[in-house]
Phi, psi and omega in degrees: 000313174283308213281318158315331181305298212287331192283328166317307186278344173264342166308317204267326199284292208303322179288340175301294197301330172277330179313307190265354159264350151277303165342303189280354173276314174302307195286311166336279182326308198265013159244006183272075186297331148337277168305323205264345169269358139283329146317293151323317193268349194270302175315325190297294195283359163281328172298316207284328183289336171266348178285300191297333189283310182308301185289003171281308198302318191284319179277345153319300187298317182299283171342309172299300162319297188293333181300310209276328176290335202261319186288331172291301184275341141333293154322310172285333200254340189295152175213149153323169170269112156100006186279139168283129185229109182262105187238152159285108190305183200293319201285302171334302187285337172295331212245337178111044177252103183255162183253184180171143186266356165221163203288006192262339186071019165334298166265119162260109204239159188245002180211141181226142168221130192258131177312172176264160157275113194264151175041046170288143168247158180305109182260178152244166176316323195290348185267330164325112192320128178294345155295322200324345187272332193287318192268164174255168212034215169288136193208046183305160156281190196270302156233093150194145179287148187192117182235106197260114189219169184230154174254128176220152166243122167248028164310330176084031200206129151303128180223164152287120200223122161283117169255150173224123157248138191221167172277117166291321184198157164199173195205143176065015186063045184295336204273336183294356180255332182262148173255154182230134181238142190226115148245164193220121170045051171064008179237128163243158177236135173271121182232142173213158199260143197299171203248169199296020188243002191073016183255172180292135170298152177210146192233148188240143178191154175313315182278177161269160183309172146296149176034038169290295182312344167266347166342143152270338182217088189302319194274016180236322165325284193237105166259171158244153192245168186233201180253341182261358194217070188266053175352267169245017169296161189235181204270014205246304183288331208270320167275012146263357180255005173066040172288119225254297184220144195266341193294134160088014165262145191277146159228124193282127186227104168292172180236125163333132165301141194301322173230184156312306201271318184278084176291284176233194166218145171212164181242130155260106185241174203075010168313099150317120150355102189084350189285172166222152183226151178239132160249165185213141169224120179266093187245139176229166148254118176298109176266355158290348191271144187271021180237004167295081177250165175311322217279322175313322190310120184118335193292151174241138165228145189237147191234189181199168171208120192257186168209109171226171172318000000 
């Protein structure tokens, strides 16, 4: 009996010792600042690294999105050399003014791009197709640029808008021999940079000029000259074209460019809601222009058109 009691007492003593040891370690750990600091430090480092891993991932995503946005904008606004670009300004576009190459407006766009016409030679206005205003979209001729497009009002109200046809880029003085014919709803005007003497460029023929019936102002675009009223015709032109008699010779009068970079501006008034306007732009190097000379060979010209309030 005594032995069993001693055994139980011994077992109890060992349990008490273990419990006291656990309590002692717990108490010591509460005052073991080095271990606690190490624990806090490692936890803080882990949290810090985790935060910056998340932050870095977000930054990477944002950078990728920014790069994609920049690529998209560059693709949207980049133009190749010689392209003809038509665009609507932001306010007019937001209100519901659209462009299209076809009249049914399957696509409602705010920017159009027509491919360039390369390696052109000088021609005469008589060489331009008589139905140049009819086909839609790009329909270049042998040595001239031609592009037809449409504008539509879906703003919900009648409005006035402005259009500007301008030169984006030119080299080697090619603009001096560049002639532009602009059709707006079937009526055309012909533009050219004024000559070196400060007069509008003219052209002369014993036959009536084409497209006169479509002229916005036929009486001013085509006139006649005579020996008593020769206008600004020069002896050089008379000799080159072998004009025998000035009486009754037809004179084609162009409208000078508005400035060195602006070809023309126009105001379209009372453009009704759901209304549609048609434009055709024709560009060529006029061989009868005195400034169509060898020095412009290899030159390039880029035109564009914009729409705004």
